Amino acid sequence: MTKQQVGLLFGGRSGEHEVSISSARAIAKALLSADNASRYTLYPFYISKVGEWHGPEVAQGVLDSGQPLNAEDGDTVNLWCFPPEASQITVWFPILHGPNGEDGTIQGLLQLMQVPFVGSGVLGSAVGMDKLAMKSAFAQAGLPQVAYREIRRHEIWSNPCVFPKLCDEIDAVLGYPCFVKPANLGSSVGISKVRSRAEFEAALDSAASYDRRVIVEAAVANAREVECAVLGTDNPRVSVIGEIRFQSDFYDYETKYTAGQADLLIPAPLPDTITRQIRELAAQAFTAVDASGLSRVDFFYQEETGEIFLNEINTLPGFTATSMYPQLWDATGISFPELVHQLLAFALEETDG
């Protein structure tokens, strides 16, 4: 059997750079496992925080240390000098989280290279990253969501006549508490839960510093946060359901990435009917944004009313050994090394098709 040359692409110019390194370390270990070592040859590629590409020698050093290169060491003149080893790659596994990684930009570059890659294409990645485009796609598919409102940066920063009216509208339509989020950032970056007009105004100012488009969402009282993993292409499979429980006010960045701040319950203790509905909705959400390969779909479940609200889809979720996505598949019967193999196989099959 001819071994595939896997380009493991990680790092990137986003606030989730370190998370990407952790994901890549886990995937590299899986590629070197007993079964996968006979199928694949690993070529790691690292994109520094300033955007410079590094080939296997430097990339392997980052994987071994688990630490990013010093941003000051980057060559900002020759950012797009691809390492020569890139020409040998037969399938890419990009694991770049956040902007410039899971938003369609790197996917467009890989598509131009005409080499298959793991995960969603340009459309699915872009829609999955942009919370407003995502919600429009979900609404078109008739999927249940909380009420929300789009606000533009210029309305917040440069129009003193409009801004008070916007705040009045939120007061009347969505009420408090509510969530304020930048439209295009992952891992809960820039998100605020607000309970008053003063907090709302401050949160809008903060979110606008990250993105020119901001989304405001109604909160779901006493919501349980549950997640489902999706794997495949046109006929995707869905995993068991997992639940996240935490003591913080909401599942923010610190809670998400600090050990001991959250507990994962897999499978989630839910009624069978609710479990079936969530799994069906996860597959529908995957199709609605034209995702491919892998996604994690997040929901709010209001136990008192039995209502389910689709929160968001993440088309390139965290991929460490302790991340929810691989843990959900492990509980469903697919080990971490086998999951990596199946994702690469899907990428190669898509090209063959």
Coordinates of C-alpha atoms in Angstrom, one line a residue:
M1 CA 0.0 0.0 0.0
T2 CA 1.3 3.4 -1.0
K3 CA 1.7 5.7 2.0
Q4 CA 0.1 9.1 1.9
Q5 CA 2.2 12.2 2.6
V6 CA 0.3 14.1 5.3
G7 CA 1.0 17.8 5.7
L8 CA 0.0 18.7 9.2
L9 CA -0.6 22.5 9.2
F10 CA -0.8 24.3 12.5
G11 CA 0.0 27.5 14.4
G12 CA -1.4 30.5 12.5
R13 CA -2.1 34.2 13.1
S14 CA -4.9 34.1 15.6
G15 CA -5.5 34.2 19.3
E16 CA -5.9 30.4 19.3
H17 CA -2.3 29.8 18.2
E18 CA -1.4 27.8 21.3
V19 CA -4.6 25.7 21.1
S20 CA -3.6 24.8 17.5
I21 CA -0.2 23.6 18.7
S22 CA -1.9 21.4 21.2
S23 CA -4.3 20.0 18.6
A24 CA -1.4 19.3 16.2
R25 CA 0.6 17.5 18.9
A26 CA -2.3 15.1 19.5
I27 CA -2.8 14.5 15.7
A28 CA 0.9 13.9 15.1
K29 CA 0.9 11.3 17.9
A30 CA -2.1 9.6 16.3
L31 CA -0.4 9.6 12.8
L32 CA 2.6 7.9 14.4
S33 CA 0.4 5.2 16.1
A34 CA 0.9 1.5 15.1
D35 CA -2.0 1.4 12.5
N36 CA -1.5 4.9 11.0
A37 CA 2.3 4.7 10.7
S38 CA 1.9 2.1 7.9
R39 CA -0.6 4.3 6.1
Y40 CA 0.9 7.8 6.4
T41 CA 4.1 9.8 6.5
L42 CA 4.0 12.9 8.6
Y43 CA 5.2 16.3 7.4
P44 CA 4.5 19.0 10.0
F45 CA 4.3 22.6 8.8
Y46 CA 4.1 25.5 11.2
I47 CA 2.8 29.1 10.6
S48 CA 4.2 31.5 13.1
K49 CA 2.3 34.3 14.8
V50 CA 3.5 36.7 12.2
G51 CA 2.5 34.4 9.3
E52 CA 5.8 32.9 8.3
W53 CA 5.7 29.3 7.1
H54 CA 8.2 26.8 8.5
G55 CA 9.0 23.4 7.2
P56 CA 9.3 20.0 9.0
E57 CA 12.5 20.7 10.8
V58 CA 11.3 23.9 12.6
A59 CA 7.7 22.6 12.9
Q60 CA 8.8 19.4 14.6
G61 CA 10.7 21.4 17.1
V62 CA 7.5 23.3 18.0
L63 CA 5.6 20.1 18.2
D64 CA 8.3 18.6 20.6
S65 CA 8.4 21.7 22.8
G66 CA 4.7 22.6 22.6
Q67 CA 5.7 26.2 22.6
P68 CA 5.3 28.8 19.8
L69 CA 8.3 30.5 18.2
N70 CA 9.1 34.0 19.4
A71 CA 7.1 36.3 17.2
E72 CA 10.0 38.7 17.0
D73 CA 12.1 36.0 15.2
G74 CA 9.8 36.0 12.2
D75 CA 10.7 37.1 8.7
T76 CA 7.9 39.5 7.8
V77 CA 9.4 40.1 4.3
N78 CA 9.2 36.5 3.1
L79 CA 5.9 35.3 4.7
W80 CA 4.8 33.3 1.6
C81 CA 8.0 31.4 0.8
F82 CA 6.6 27.9 1.1
P83 CA 8.9 25.2 2.4
P84 CA 10.1 22.9 -0.4
E85 CA 8.6 19.9 1.3
A86 CA 5.1 21.3 0.6
S87 CA 5.4 19.9 -2.9
Q88 CA 5.5 16.4 -1.6
I89 CA 2.2 16.5 0.2
T90 CA -0.7 14.3 -1.0
V91 CA -3.2 15.3 1.6
W92 CA -3.3 18.3 4.1
F93 CA -4.6 18.2 7.6
P94 CA -5.1 21.9 8.6
I95 CA -5.6 22.4 12.3
L96 CA -5.5 26.2 12.4
H97 CA -8.2 27.5 14.8
G98 CA -9.8 30.9 14.7
P99 CA -9.4 33.7 12.0
N100 CA -7.1 32.9 9.1
G101 CA -7.4 29.2 9.9
E102 CA -11.0 28.0 10.0
D103 CA -12.7 30.9 8.2
G104 CA -12.1 29.8 4.6
T105 CA -8.9 31.7 4.0
I106 CA -6.4 28.8 4.4
Q107 CA -9.0 26.5 2.7
G108 CA -9.0 28.7 -0.3
L109 CA -5.2 28.5 -0.5
L110 CA -5.2 24.7 -0.1
Q111 CA -7.8 24.5 -2.8
L112 CA -5.6 26.5 -5.1
M113 CA -2.8 24.0 -4.4
Q114 CA -5.1 21.3 -5.9
V115 CA -4.3 18.9 -3.0
P116 CA -7.0 17.4 -0.9
F117 CA -7.4 18.6 2.7
V118 CA -9.4 17.6 5.8
G119 CA -12.4 19.6 6.7
S120 CA -14.9 22.0 5.2
G121 CA -14.2 23.9 2.0
V122 CA -14.3 27.7 1.6
L123 CA -18.0 28.1 1.8
G124 CA -18.6 25.8 4.8
S125 CA -15.6 27.2 6.7
A126 CA -16.6 30.9 6.1
V127 CA -20.3 30.4 7.0
G128 CA -19.3 28.3 10.0
M129 CA -17.0 31.0 11.3
D130 CA -19.2 34.0 10.7
K131 CA -21.9 33.9 13.4
L132 CA -24.3 36.1 11.5
A133 CA -24.0 34.2 8.2
M134 CA -24.3 31.0 10.2
K135 CA -27.5 32.1 11.8
S136 CA -28.9 33.2 8.5
A137 CA -28.2 29.7 7.1
F138 CA -29.8 28.1 10.1
A139 CA -32.8 30.3 9.8
Q140 CA -33.2 29.4 6.1
A141 CA -33.1 25.7 7.1
G142 CA -35.8 26.3 9.8
L143 CA -33.6 25.3 12.7
P144 CA -34.5 26.6 16.2
Q145 CA -32.4 29.5 17.5
V146 CA -32.6 32.2 20.1
A147 CA -33.6 35.8 19.1
Y148 CA -30.6 37.9 17.9
R149 CA -29.7 41.3 16.5
E150 CA -26.8 42.4 14.2
I151 CA -25.1 45.7 15.0
R152 CA -22.3 47.3 13.0
R153 CA -19.2 49.0 14.4
H154 CA -20.1 52.3 12.8
E155 CA -23.4 52.3 14.7
I156 CA -21.5 51.8 17.9
W157 CA -18.6 54.2 17.5
S158 CA -19.5 56.9 15.0
N159 CA -23.2 57.6 15.2
P160 CA -24.1 59.2 18.6
C161 CA -27.7 59.7 17.4
V162 CA -28.3 56.0 16.5
F163 CA -26.5 54.4 19.4
P164 CA -29.0 55.2 22.2
K165 CA -31.9 54.0 19.9
L166 CA -30.1 50.7 19.4
C167 CA -29.7 50.2 23.1
D168 CA -33.4 51.1 23.6
E169 CA -34.3 48.5 21.0
I170 CA -32.2 45.8 22.7
D171 CA -33.8 46.7 26.0
A172 CA -37.3 46.2 24.5
V173 CA -36.7 43.2 22.2
L174 CA -34.1 41.0 23.7
G175 CA -33.9 42.2 27.3
Y176 CA -31.3 41.3 29.9
P177 CA -29.3 39.2 30.4
C178 CA -28.1 38.9 26.8
F179 CA -24.8 38.0 25.1
V180 CA -22.7 40.3 23.0
K181 CA -20.2 38.7 20.6
P182 CA -17.9 39.6 17.7
A183 CA -19.2 37.9 14.6
N184 CA -15.9 36.3 13.5
L185 CA -13.9 35.1 16.5
G186 CA -13.8 31.6 18.0
S187 CA -13.3 30.1 21.5
S188 CA -15.5 32.6 23.2
V189 CA -13.0 35.5 22.6
G190 CA -14.5 38.9 23.0
I191 CA -17.9 37.6 24.3
S192 CA -19.7 39.2 27.2
K193 CA -22.8 38.3 29.2
V194 CA -24.5 41.6 30.2
R195 CA -27.3 42.3 32.7
S196 CA -27.7 46.1 32.4
R197 CA -27.7 49.0 30.0
A198 CA -24.2 50.1 31.3
E199 CA -22.8 46.6 30.9
F200 CA -24.3 46.4 27.4
E201 CA -22.8 49.6 26.2
A202 CA -19.3 48.5 27.5
A203 CA -19.7 45.1 25.9
L204 CA -20.6 46.6 22.5
D205 CA -17.5 48.8 22.7
S206 CA -15.3 45.7 23.5
A207 CA -16.8 43.5 20.8
A208 CA -16.5 46.3 18.2
S209 CA -12.7 46.4 18.9
Y210 CA -12.5 42.8 17.6
D211 CA -14.8 42.9 14.6
R212 CA -16.8 45.5 12.6
R213 CA -19.9 43.3 12.9
V214 CA -21.3 42.4 16.3
I215 CA -24.1 40.0 17.3
V216 CA -26.4 40.4 20.3
E217 CA -28.3 37.2 21.4
A218 CA -31.0 36.6 24.0
A219 CA -29.9 34.4 26.9
V220 CA -31.7 31.1 27.6
A221 CA -32.6 30.8 31.3
N222 CA -31.2 27.8 33.1
A223 CA -29.8 26.4 29.9
R224 CA -27.9 23.2 29.8
E225 CA -25.0 23.3 27.2
V226 CA -24.8 20.2 25.1
E227 CA -22.7 19.3 22.1
C228 CA -22.7 16.7 19.3
A229 CA -19.9 15.7 16.9
V230 CA -20.5 15.2 13.2
L231 CA -18.2 13.2 10.9
G232 CA -18.5 12.6 7.1
T233 CA -19.6 14.4 4.0
D234 CA -23.0 14.0 2.2
N235 CA -24.3 11.4 4.7
P236 CA -22.7 12.4 8.0
R237 CA -22.6 10.4 11.1
V238 CA -23.4 11.9 14.5
S239 CA -21.9 11.0 17.9
V240 CA -23.4 10.5 21.3
I241 CA -24.2 13.8 23.1
G242 CA -21.9 15.4 25.6
E243 CA -22.7 18.0 28.2
I244 CA -20.5 20.8 29.7
R245 CA -21.0 21.8 33.3
F246 CA -19.1 24.7 34.9
Q247 CA -19.3 27.1 37.8
S248 CA -18.5 30.3 35.9
D249 CA -21.2 32.6 34.6
F250 CA -20.9 31.2 31.1
Y251 CA -18.5 29.0 29.1
D252 CA -15.9 31.7 28.4
Y253 CA -12.3 31.4 27.1
E254 CA -10.8 30.9 30.6
T255 CA -13.3 28.2 31.6
K256 CA -12.8 26.5 28.3
Y257 CA -9.0 26.2 28.4
T258 CA -8.2 26.1 32.2
A259 CA -7.9 22.6 33.6
G260 CA -10.6 21.8 36.2
Q261 CA -12.9 24.7 35.3
A262 CA -15.4 22.5 33.4
D263 CA -16.7 19.0 33.6
L264 CA -17.6 17.0 30.5
L265 CA -20.4 14.4 30.8
I266 CA -20.3 11.8 28.0
P267 CA -22.9 10.6 27.3
A268 CA -25.1 13.5 28.5
P269 CA -27.9 12.4 30.9
L270 CA -30.8 13.4 28.6
P271 CA -34.2 11.8 27.8
D272 CA -34.0 9.6 24.7
T273 CA -36.4 11.8 22.8
I274 CA -34.2 14.9 23.4
T275 CA -31.1 13.0 22.4
R276 CA -32.6 12.0 19.1
Q277 CA -33.8 15.5 18.4
I278 CA -30.3 17.0 19.1
R279 CA -28.6 14.4 16.9
E280 CA -31.0 15.1 14.0
L281 CA -30.5 18.9 14.4
A282 CA -26.7 18.5 14.4
A283 CA -26.8 16.7 11.1
Q284 CA -29.2 19.4 9.7
A285 CA -26.9 22.2 10.9
F286 CA -23.9 20.5 9.3
T287 CA -25.8 20.3 5.9
A288 CA -27.2 23.9 6.3
V289 CA -23.7 25.5 6.2
D290 CA -22.3 22.9 3.7
A291 CA -19.8 21.6 6.2
S292 CA -17.6 18.6 5.4
G293 CA -15.3 16.2 7.3
L294 CA -15.8 17.3 10.8
S295 CA -17.8 19.7 13.0
R296 CA -19.0 20.1 16.5
V297 CA -22.5 21.4 16.9
D298 CA -23.5 23.2 20.2
F299 CA -26.9 23.5 21.7
F300 CA -28.8 25.0 24.6
Y301 CA -31.4 22.6 26.2
Q302 CA -34.0 24.2 28.5
E303 CA -35.0 21.3 30.7
E304 CA -38.1 23.0 32.2
T305 CA -39.8 23.6 28.8
G306 CA -38.1 20.8 26.8
E307 CA -36.9 23.4 24.2
I308 CA -33.7 23.0 22.2
F309 CA -31.9 25.9 20.7
L310 CA -29.1 25.6 18.2
N311 CA -26.2 27.8 19.3
E312 CA -23.4 27.4 16.8
I313 CA -21.4 25.0 14.6
N314 CA -17.6 24.8 14.8
T315 CA -16.2 23.4 11.6
L316 CA -12.6 23.0 13.0
P317 CA -13.0 22.2 16.7
G318 CA -10.3 21.6 19.2
F319 CA -8.5 18.3 18.6
T320 CA -6.5 17.6 21.7
A321 CA -6.9 14.2 23.4
T322 CA -9.1 16.0 26.0
S323 CA -11.2 18.0 23.5
M324 CA -14.9 17.4 23.3
Y325 CA -14.9 16.4 19.6
P326 CA -12.5 13.4 19.8
Q327 CA -13.9 12.4 23.2
L328 CA -17.5 12.2 21.8
W329 CA -16.3 9.9 19.0
D330 CA -14.3 7.8 21.4
A331 CA -17.5 7.3 23.4
T332 CA -19.3 6.4 20.2
G333 CA -16.7 3.7 19.3
I334 CA -14.1 5.5 17.2
S335 CA -10.6 5.9 18.8
F336 CA -8.5 9.0 18.3
P337 CA -6.1 7.4 15.8
E338 CA -9.0 5.9 13.8
L339 CA -10.7 9.2 13.8
V340 CA -7.7 10.9 12.3
H341 CA -7.5 8.1 9.7
Q342 CA -11.2 8.4 8.8
L343 CA -10.9 12.2 8.3
L344 CA -7.9 11.8 6.0
A345 CA -9.8 9.0 4.1
F346 CA -12.8 11.3 3.6
A347 CA -10.5 14.0 2.3
L348 CA -9.0 11.7 -0.3
E349 CA -12.4 10.2 -1.2
E350 CA -13.8 13.7 -1.9
T351 CA -11.0 14.3 -4.4
D352 CA -11.5 10.9 -6.0
G353 CA -15.2 11.6 -6.4

